[in-house]
Structure formats: structure tokens, C-alpha cells
Coordinates of N, CA and C in Angstrom, one line a residue:
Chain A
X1 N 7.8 -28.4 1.0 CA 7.4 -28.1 -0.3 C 8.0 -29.2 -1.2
X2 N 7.4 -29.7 -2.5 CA 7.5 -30.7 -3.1 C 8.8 -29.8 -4.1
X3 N 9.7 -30.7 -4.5 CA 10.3 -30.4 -5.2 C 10.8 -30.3 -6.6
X4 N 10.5 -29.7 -7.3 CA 10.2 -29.8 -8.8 C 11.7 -29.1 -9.5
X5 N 11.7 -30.4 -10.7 CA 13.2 -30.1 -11.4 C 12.4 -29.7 -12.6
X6 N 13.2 -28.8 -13.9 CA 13.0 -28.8 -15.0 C 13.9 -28.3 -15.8
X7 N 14.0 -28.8 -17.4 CA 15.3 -28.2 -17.8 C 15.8 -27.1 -17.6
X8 N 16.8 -26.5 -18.1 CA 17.3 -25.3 -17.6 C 16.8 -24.3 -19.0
X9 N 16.5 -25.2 -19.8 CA 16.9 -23.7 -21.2 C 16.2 -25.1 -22.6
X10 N 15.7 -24.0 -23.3 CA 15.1 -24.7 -24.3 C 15.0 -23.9 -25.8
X11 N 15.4 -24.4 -27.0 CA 15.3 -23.7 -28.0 C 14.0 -24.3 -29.1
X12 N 13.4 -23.2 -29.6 CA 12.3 -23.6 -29.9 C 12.1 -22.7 -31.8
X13 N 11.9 -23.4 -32.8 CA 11.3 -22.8 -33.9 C 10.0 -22.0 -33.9
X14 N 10.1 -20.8 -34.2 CA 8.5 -20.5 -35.0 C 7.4 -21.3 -35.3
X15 N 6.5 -20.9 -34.7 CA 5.3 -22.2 -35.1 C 4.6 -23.5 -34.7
X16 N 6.3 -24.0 -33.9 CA 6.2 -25.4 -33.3 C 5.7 -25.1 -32.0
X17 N 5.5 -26.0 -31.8 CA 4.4 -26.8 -30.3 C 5.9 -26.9 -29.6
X18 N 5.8 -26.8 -27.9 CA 6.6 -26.8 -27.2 C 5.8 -27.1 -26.3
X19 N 6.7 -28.0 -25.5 CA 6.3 -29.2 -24.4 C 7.8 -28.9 -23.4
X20 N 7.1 -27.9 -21.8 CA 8.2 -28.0 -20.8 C 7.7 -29.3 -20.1
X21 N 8.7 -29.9 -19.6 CA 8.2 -30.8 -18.8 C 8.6 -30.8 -17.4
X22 N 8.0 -31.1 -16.5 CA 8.4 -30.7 -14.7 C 8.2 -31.8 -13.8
X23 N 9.2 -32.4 -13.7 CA 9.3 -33.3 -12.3 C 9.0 -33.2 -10.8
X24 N 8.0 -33.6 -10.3 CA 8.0 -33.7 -8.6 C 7.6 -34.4 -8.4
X25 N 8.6 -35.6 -8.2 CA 7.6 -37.0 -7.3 C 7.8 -37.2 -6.2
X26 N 8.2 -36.0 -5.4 CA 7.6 -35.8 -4.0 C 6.4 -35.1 -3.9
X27 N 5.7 -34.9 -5.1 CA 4.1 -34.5 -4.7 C 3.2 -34.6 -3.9
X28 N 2.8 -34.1 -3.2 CA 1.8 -34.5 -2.2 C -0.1 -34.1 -2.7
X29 N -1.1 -35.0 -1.7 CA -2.1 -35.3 -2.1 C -3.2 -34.0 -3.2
X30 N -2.6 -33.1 -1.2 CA -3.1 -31.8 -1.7 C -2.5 -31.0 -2.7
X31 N -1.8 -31.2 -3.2 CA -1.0 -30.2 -3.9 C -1.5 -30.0 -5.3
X32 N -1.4 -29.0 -5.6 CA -2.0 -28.4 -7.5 C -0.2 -28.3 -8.1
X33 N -0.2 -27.9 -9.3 CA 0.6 -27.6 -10.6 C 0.3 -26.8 -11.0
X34 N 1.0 -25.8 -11.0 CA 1.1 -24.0 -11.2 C 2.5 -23.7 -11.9
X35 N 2.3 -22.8 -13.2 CA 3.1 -22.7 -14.5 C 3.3 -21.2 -14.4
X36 N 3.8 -20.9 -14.2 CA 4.2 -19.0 -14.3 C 5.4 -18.9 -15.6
X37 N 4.9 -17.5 -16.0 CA 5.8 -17.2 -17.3 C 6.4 -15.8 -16.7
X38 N 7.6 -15.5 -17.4 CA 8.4 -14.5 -16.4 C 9.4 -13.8 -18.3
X39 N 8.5 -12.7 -18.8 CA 9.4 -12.1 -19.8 C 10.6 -11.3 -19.0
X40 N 11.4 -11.0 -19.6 CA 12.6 -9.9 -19.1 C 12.2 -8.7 -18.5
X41 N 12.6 -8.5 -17.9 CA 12.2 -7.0 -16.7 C 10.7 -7.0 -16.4
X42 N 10.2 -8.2 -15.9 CA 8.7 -8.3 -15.7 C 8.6 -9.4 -14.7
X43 N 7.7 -8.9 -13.5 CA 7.4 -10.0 -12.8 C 6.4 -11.0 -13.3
X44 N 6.6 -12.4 -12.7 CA 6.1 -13.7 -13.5 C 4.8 -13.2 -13.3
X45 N 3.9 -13.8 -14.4 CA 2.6 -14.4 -14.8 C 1.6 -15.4 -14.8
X46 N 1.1 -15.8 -14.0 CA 0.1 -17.1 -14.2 C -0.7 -17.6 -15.1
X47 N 0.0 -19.1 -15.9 CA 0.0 -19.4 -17.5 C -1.3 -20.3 -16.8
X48 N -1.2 -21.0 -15.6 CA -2.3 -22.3 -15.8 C -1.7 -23.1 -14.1
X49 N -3.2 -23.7 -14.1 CA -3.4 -24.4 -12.8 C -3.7 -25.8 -13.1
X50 N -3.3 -26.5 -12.7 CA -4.3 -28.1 -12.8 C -3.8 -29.1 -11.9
X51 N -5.2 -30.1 -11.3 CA -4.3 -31.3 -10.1 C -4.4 -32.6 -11.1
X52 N -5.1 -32.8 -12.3 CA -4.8 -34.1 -12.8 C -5.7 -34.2 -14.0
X53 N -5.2 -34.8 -15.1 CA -5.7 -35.5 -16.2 C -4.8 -33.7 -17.4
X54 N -5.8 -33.2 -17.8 CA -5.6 -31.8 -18.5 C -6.6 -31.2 -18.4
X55 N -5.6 -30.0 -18.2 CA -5.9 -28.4 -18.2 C -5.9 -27.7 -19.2
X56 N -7.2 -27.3 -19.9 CA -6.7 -26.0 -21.2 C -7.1 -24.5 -20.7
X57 N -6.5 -24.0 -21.7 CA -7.3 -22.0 -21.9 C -6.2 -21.7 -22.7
X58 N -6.6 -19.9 -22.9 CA -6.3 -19.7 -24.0 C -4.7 -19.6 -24.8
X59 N -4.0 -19.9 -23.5 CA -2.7 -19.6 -23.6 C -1.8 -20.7 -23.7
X60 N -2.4 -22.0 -22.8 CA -1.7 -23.2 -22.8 C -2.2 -24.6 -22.8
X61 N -1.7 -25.8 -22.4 CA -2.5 -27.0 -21.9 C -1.4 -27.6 -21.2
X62 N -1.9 -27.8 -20.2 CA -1.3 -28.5 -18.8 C -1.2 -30.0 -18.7
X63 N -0.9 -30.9 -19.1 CA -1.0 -32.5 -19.2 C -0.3 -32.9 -17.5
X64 N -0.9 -33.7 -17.0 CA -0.7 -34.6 -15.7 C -0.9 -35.7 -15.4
X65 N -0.2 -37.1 -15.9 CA 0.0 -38.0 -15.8 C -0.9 -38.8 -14.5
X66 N -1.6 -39.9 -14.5 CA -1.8 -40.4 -13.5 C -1.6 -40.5 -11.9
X67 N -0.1 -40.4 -11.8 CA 0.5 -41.0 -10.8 C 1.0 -39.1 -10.5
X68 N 0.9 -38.2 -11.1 CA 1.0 -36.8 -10.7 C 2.6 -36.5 -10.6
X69 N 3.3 -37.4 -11.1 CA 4.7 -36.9 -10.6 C 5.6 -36.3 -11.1
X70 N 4.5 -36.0 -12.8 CA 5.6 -34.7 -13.0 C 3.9 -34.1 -14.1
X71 N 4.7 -33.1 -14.7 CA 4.0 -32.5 -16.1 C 4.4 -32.0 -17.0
X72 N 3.1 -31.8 -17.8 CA 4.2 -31.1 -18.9 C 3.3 -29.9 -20.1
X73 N 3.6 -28.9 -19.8 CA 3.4 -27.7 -20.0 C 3.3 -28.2 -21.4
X74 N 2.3 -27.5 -22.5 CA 2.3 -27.5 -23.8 C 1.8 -26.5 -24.6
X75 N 2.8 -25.4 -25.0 CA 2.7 -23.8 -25.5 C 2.4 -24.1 -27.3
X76 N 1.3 -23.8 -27.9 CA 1.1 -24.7 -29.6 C 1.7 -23.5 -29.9
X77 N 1.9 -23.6 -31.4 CA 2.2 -22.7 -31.9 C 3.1 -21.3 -31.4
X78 N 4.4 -21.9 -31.1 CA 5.3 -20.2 -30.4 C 5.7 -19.5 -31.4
X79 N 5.5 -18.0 -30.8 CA 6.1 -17.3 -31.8 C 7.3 -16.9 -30.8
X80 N 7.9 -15.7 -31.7 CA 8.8 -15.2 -30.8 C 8.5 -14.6 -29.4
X81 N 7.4 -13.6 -29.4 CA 7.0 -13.3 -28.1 C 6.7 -14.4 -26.8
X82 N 6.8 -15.7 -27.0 CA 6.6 -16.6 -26.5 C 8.2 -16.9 -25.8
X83 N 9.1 -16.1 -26.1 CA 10.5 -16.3 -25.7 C 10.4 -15.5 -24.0
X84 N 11.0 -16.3 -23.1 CA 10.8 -16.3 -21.7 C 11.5 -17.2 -20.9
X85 N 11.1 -17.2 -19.6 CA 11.2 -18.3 -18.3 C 10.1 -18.9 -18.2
X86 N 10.0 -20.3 -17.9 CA 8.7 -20.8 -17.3 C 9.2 -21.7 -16.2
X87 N 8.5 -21.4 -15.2 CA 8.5 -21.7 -14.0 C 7.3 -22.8 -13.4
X88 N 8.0 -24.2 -12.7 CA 6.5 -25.0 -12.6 C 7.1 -24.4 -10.9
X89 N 5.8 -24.9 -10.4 CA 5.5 -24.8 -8.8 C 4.6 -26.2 -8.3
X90 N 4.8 -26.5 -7.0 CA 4.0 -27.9 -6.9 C 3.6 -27.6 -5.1
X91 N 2.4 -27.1 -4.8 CA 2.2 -26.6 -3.4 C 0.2 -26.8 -3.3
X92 N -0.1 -26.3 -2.4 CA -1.4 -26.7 -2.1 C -2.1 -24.9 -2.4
X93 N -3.4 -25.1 -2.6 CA -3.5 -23.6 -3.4 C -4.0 -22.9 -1.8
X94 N -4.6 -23.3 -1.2 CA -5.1 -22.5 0.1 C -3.5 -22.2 1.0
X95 N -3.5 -21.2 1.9 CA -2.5 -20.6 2.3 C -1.5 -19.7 1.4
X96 N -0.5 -20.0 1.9 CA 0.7 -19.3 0.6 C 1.5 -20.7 0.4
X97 N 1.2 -21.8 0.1 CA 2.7 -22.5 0.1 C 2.6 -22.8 -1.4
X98 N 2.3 -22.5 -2.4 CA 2.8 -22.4 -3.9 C 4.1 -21.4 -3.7
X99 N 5.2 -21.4 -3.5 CA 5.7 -19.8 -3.4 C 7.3 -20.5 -3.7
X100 N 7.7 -21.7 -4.0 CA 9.2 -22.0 -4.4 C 8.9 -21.6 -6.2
X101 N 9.7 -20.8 -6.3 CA 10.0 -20.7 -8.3 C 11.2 -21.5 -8.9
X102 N 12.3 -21.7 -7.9 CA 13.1 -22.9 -8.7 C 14.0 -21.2 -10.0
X103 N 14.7 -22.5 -10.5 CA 15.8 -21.7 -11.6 C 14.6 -21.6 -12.9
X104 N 13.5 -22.6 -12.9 CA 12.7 -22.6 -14.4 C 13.2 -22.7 -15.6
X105 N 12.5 -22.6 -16.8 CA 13.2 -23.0 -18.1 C 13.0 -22.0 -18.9
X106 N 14.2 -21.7 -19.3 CA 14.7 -20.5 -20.3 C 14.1 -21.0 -22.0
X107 N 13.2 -20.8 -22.6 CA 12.4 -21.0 -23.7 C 13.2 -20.0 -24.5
X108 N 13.9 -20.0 -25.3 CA 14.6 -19.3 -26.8 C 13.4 -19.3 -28.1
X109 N 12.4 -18.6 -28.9 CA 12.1 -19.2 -30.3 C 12.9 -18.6 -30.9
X110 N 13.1 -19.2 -31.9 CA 14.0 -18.7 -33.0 C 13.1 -18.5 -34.8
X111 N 13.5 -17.4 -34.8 CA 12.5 -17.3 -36.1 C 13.0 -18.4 -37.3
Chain B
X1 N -8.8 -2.5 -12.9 CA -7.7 -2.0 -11.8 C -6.1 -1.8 -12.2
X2 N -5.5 -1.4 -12.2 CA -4.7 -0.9 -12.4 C -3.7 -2.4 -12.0
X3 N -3.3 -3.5 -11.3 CA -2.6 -4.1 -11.0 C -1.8 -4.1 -9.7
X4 N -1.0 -4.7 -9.4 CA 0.0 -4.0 -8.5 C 1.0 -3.2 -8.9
X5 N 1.1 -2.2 -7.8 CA 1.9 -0.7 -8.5 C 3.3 -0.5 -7.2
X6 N 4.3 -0.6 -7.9 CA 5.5 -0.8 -7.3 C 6.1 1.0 -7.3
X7 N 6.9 1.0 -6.8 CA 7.5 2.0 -6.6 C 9.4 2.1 -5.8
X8 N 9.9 2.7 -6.3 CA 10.2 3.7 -7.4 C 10.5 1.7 -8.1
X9 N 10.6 2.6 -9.8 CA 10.8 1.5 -10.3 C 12.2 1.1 -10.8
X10 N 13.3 2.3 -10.2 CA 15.0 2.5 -10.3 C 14.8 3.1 -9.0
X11 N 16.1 2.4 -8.5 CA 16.2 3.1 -7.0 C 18.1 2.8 -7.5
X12 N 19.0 3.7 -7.1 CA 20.4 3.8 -7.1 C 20.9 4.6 -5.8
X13 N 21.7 3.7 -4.9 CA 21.9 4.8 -3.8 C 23.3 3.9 -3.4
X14 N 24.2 4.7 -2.5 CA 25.3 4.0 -2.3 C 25.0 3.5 -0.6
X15 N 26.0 2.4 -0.4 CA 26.3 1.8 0.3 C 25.8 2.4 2.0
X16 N 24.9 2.0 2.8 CA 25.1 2.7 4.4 C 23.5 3.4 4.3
X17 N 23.0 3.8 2.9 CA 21.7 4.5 2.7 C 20.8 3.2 3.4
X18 N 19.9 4.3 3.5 CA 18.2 3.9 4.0 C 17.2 3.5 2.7
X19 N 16.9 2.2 2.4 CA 16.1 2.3 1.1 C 15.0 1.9 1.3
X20 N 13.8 2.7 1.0 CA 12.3 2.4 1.1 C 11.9 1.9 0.2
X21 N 11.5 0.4 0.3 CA 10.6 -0.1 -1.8 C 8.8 -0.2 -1.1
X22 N 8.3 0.5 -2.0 CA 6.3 0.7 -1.9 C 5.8 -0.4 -3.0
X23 N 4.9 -0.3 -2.4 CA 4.1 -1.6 -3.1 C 2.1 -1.5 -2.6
X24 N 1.7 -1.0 -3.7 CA 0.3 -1.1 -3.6 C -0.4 -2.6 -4.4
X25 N -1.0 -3.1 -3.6 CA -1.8 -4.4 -4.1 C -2.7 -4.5 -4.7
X26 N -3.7 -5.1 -5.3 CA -4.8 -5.1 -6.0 C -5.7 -4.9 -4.9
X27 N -6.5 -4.1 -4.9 CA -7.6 -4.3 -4.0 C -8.7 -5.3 -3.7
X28 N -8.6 -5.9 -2.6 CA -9.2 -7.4 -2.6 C -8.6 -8.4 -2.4
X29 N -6.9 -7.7 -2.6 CA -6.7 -9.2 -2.8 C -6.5 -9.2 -0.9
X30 N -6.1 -10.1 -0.3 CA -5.6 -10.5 1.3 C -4.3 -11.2 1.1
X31 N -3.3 -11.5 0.4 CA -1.9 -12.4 0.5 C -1.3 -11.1 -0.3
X32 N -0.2 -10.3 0.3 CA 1.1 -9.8 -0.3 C 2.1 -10.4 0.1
X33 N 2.6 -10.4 -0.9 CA 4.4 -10.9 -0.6 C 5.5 -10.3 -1.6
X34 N 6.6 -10.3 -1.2 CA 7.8 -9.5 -1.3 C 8.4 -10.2 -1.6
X35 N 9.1 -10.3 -2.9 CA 10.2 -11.4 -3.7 C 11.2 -10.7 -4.1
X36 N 12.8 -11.2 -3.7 CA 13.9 -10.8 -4.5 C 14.1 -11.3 -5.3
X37 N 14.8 -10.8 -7.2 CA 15.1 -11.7 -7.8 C 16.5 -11.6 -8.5
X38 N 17.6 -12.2 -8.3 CA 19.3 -12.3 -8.5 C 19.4 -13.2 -10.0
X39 N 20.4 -13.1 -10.5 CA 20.8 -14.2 -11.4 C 21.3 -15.4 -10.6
X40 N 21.9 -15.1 -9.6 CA 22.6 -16.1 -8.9 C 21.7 -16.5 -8.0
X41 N 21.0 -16.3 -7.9 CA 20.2 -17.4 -6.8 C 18.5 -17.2 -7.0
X42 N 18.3 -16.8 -8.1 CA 16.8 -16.8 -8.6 C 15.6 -15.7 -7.9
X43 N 14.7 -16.2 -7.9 CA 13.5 -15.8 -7.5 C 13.4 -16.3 -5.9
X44 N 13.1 -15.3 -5.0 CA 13.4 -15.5 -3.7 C 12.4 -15.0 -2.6
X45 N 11.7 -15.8 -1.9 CA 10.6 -15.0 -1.2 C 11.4 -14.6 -0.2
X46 N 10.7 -13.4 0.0 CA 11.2 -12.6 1.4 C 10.1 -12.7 2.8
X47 N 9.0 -12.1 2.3 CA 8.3 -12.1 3.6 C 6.7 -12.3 2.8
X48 N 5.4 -12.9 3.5 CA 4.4 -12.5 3.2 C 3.8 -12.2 4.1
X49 N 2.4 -11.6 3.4 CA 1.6 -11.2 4.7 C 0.2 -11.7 4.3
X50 N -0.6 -11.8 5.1 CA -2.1 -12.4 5.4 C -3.2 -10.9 5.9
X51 N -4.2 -10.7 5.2 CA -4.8 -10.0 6.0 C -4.3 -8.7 6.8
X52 N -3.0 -8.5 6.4 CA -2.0 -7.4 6.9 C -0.9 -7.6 7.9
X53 N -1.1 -9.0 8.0 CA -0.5 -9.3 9.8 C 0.6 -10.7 8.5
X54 N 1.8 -10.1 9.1 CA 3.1 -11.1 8.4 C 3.0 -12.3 8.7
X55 N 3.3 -13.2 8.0 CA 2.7 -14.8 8.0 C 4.1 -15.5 8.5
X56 N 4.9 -15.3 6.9 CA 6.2 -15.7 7.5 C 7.6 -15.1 6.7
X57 N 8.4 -14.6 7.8 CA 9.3 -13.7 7.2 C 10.9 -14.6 7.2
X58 N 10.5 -15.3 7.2 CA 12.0 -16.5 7.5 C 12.8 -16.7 6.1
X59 N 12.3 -15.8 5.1 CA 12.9 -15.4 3.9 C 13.7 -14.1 3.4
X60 N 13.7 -12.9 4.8 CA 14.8 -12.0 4.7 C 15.5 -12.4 5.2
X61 N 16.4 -11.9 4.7 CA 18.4 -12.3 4.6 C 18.8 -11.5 6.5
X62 N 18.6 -10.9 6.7 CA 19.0 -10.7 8.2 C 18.6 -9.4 8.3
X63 N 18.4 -9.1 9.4 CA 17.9 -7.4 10.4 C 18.0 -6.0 9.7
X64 N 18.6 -5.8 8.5 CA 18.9 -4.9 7.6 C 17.7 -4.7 7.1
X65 N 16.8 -6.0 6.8 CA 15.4 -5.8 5.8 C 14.2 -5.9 7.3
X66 N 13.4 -5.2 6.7 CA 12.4 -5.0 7.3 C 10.7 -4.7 6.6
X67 N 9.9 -5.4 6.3 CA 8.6 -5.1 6.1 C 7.5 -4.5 7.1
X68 N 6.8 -3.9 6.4 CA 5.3 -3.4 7.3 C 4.1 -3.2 6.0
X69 N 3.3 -3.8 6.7 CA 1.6 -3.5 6.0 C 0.4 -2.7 7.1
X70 N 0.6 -2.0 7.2 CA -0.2 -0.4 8.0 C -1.4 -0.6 7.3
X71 N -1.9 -1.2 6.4 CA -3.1 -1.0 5.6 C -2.9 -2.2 4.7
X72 N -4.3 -2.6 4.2 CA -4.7 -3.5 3.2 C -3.9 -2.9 1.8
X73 N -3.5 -1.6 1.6 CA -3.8 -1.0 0.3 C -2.3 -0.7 0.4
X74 N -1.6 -0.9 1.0 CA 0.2 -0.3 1.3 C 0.7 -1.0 2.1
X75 N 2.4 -2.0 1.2 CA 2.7 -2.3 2.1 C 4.6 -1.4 1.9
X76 N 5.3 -1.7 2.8 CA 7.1 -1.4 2.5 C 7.8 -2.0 2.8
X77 N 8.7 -1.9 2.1 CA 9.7 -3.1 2.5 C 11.3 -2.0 2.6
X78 N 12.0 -2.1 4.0 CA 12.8 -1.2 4.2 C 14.4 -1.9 4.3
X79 N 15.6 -1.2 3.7 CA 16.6 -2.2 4.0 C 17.6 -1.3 4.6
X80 N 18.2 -1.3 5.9 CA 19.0 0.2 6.5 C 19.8 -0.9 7.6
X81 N 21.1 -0.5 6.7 CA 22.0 0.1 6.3 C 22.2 -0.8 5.2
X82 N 21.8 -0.3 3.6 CA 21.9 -1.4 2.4 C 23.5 -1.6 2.1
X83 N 23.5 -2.4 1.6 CA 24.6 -2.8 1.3 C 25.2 -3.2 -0.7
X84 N 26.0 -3.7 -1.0 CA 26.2 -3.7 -2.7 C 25.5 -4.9 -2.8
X85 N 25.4 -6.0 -2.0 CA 24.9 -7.4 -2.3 C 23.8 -7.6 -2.3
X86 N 22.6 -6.0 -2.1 CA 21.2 -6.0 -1.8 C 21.0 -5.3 -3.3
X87 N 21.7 -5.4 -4.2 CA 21.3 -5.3 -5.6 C 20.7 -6.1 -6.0
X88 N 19.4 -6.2 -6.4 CA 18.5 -6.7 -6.9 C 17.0 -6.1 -7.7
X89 N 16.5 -6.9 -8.4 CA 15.1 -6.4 -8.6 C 14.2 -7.1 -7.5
X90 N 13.5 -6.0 -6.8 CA 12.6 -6.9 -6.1 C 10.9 -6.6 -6.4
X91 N 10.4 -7.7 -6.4 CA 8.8 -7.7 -6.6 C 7.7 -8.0 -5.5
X92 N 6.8 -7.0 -5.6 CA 5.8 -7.3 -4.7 C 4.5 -8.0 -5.6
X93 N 3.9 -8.8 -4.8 CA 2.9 -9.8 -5.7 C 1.4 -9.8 -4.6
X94 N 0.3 -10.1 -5.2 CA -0.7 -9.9 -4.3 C -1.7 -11.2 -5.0
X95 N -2.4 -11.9 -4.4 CA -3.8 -12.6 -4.6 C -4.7 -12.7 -3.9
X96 N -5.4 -13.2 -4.7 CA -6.5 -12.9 -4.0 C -7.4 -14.4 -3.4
X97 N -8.4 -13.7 -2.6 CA -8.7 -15.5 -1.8 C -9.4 -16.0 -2.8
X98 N -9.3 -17.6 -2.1 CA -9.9 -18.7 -3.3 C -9.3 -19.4 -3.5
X99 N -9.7 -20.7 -4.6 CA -8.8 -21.9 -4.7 C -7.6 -21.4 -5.5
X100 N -7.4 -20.8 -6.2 CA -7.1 -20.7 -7.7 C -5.4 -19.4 -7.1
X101 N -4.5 -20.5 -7.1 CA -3.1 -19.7 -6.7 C -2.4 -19.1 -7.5
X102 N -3.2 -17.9 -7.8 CA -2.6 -16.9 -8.9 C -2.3 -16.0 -8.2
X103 N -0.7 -15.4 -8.2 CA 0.0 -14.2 -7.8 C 0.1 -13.3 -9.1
X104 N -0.8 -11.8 -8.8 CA -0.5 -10.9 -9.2 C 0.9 -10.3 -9.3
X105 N 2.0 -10.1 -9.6 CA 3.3 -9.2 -10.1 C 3.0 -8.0 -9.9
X106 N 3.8 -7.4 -9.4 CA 4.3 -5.6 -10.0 C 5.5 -5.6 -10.9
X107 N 5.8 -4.3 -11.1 CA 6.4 -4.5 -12.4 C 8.3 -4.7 -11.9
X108 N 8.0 -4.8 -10.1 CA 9.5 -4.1 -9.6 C 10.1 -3.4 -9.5
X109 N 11.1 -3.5 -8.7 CA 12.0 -2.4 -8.7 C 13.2 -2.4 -8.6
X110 N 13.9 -2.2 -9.5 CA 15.4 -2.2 -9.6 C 16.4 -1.7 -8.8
X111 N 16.9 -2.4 -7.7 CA 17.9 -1.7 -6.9 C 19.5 -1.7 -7.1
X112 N 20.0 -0.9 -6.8 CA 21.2 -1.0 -7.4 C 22.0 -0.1 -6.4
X113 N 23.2 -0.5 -5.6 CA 23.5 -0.2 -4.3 C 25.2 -0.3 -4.4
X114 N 25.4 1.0 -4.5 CA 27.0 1.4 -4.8 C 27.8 1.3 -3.9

């Protein structure tokens, strides 16, 4: 499994655009970029999928640099309910090997 | 559909007890899996399964835990003789086939082991 770092914790204003960003440059060919969101007493969520260039829909945009070795999550406009964990994953989508969640990044907004 | 539907969603029992955690999947999907999740050591796969038949269980902690899927529609996850350190929330997650590696959640269930 590819190994992906990301901050541990992030504080964010009302309104602003928030950008997680996710390191794995042990990537491999096959492998996708998978974002889960995880509120308090709730199992995680599937924010967004993408293997390269950007990914949108209604909730996020997924940016993935050329060379795939890292990304970077981009949440517009957070409100408070936007306050969570986000979790990157870096695995191939056939089988089960997407399945490391890592510590992920603690997202604070603050009104 | 209703989602995946966990059961009980508070489980409190002391030390030496037999604890059964249920977990119904989405229908359709073919991949369940069983995740613990700690402050200290995060989000943790335990076992999954394929088609009903366990894929890879090299993620329970030792012989205490035990899974079975008897059916597409029910799986359990059993831990005897539990112990205080098997305090956790644990979640069952289901998807479905296809390219697109989205795991369905349950809502969990809270163990707590005196």
C-alpha cells in the first residue's frame, strides 16, 4: 500500500476555501486517490475519487499534479458543518486494497 | 435503501463476556468489511469479505475475534472472552462492485468493556 502523509489538524474560517493536501510518492500506476470525510460518532463518507489532472462534484475538487505524488483536496466555501476528519487513501479501486485510513486531518471552522 | 444497519449501537458488558456486533450490508453490494476505530491507533481494518467467503483477516488482533458471513445480507463479528482493551467503536462498511471505491459506513457500534 502506497503511503500517504497529511497534516494532522487544520483551522479554517467561515466561508474560506480549504485546500487538504496529501502526500504519496510511493504511488503506484494502478492506484486512484480516494478522500473520505468522517463527522464525530459517524462512520467515514466518500467525498471524491480521481487518478489525475481534476476531479469535481457537488461537494469537492480533487486536484492531482502530473507526476501523482501527492493531492490536494479543495472544500470552497466551509461552513461549520464542514468541521471533521478527512482522510486521503492511495490503492487501486478493483479488490479491497483502498482500505489504509492513516490518522487524516482534523478540519476546525471557526465561525 | 436503508444503508448499512449495525447493531446494537451501545454494547457495555464486563470483562470475560461473549460480545456479538451484527451488521447488515447494502444489498448488492459483494465487499464487507469490519473496522475498529481507537483514538490511539485510528481507524483499523479487521477482516473483509468477498462474495461471503473472507478475503483477508490478518487485521484481527488475535483468536478472541472472530467473523462469519452465513449470507450476502448478515455478517458478525464475535469477541469471547472480551477484554477492557476491546473498547472501541467498531464499523461495518459494504460496496459495491465496480471501478469506483466507495465504502458504504454503518453508523457503529460502541463497545465499551469493563
Amino acid at each position: 500500500l502506497a503511503k500517504t502523509t497529511q497534516p494532522i489538524s487544520m483551522d479554517s474560517y467561515e466561508g474560506q476555501e480549504v485546500n487538504i493536501t496529501c502526500s504519496h510518492n510511493n504511488i503506484a500506476t494502478n492506484d486512484y486517490i480516494t478522500w473520505y470525510q468522517q463527522f464525530p460518532s459517524q462512520g467515514p463518507r466518500f467525498i471524491i475519487q480521481g487518478y489525475k489532472t481534476k476531479v469535481t462534484n457537488e461537494v469537492a475538487s480533487l486536484f492531482i499534479p502530473a507526476d501523482r505524488k501527492s493531492s490536494t483536496l479543495s472544500l470552497p466555501r466551509v461552513s461549520l458543518s464542514d468541521t471533521a476528519v478527512y482522510y486521503c487513501l492511495v490503492g487501486k479501486t478493483y479488490g479491497a486494497n483502498n482500505l489504509f485510513f492513516g490518522t487524516g486531518t482534523r478540519l476546525t471552522v471557526i465561525p | 435503501d436503508a444503508g448499512v444497519i449495525q447493531s446494537p449501537r451501545h454494547e457495555v458488558t464486563e470483562m470475560g463476556q461473549e460480545v456479538t456486533l451484527r451488521c447488515k450490508p447494502i444489498s448488492g453490494h459483494d465487499y464487507l468489511f469490519w473496522y475498529r476505530q481507537t483514538m490511539m491507533r485510528g481507524l483499523e481494518l479487521l477482516i473483509y469479505f468477498n462474495n461471503n467467503v473472507p478475503i483477508d483477516d490478518s487485521g484481527m488482533p488475535e483468536d478472541r475475534f472472530s467473523a462469519k458471513m452465513p449470507n450476502a445480507s448478515f455478517s458478525t463479528l464475535k469477541i469471547q472472552p472480551s477484554e477492557p482493551r476491546d473498547s472501541a467503536v467498531y464499523f461495518c462498511a459494504s460496496r459495491s462492485p465496480g471501478e469506483l471505491n466507495e465504502q458504504f459506513f454503518g453508523p457503529g457500534t460502541r463497545l465499551t468493556v469493563l
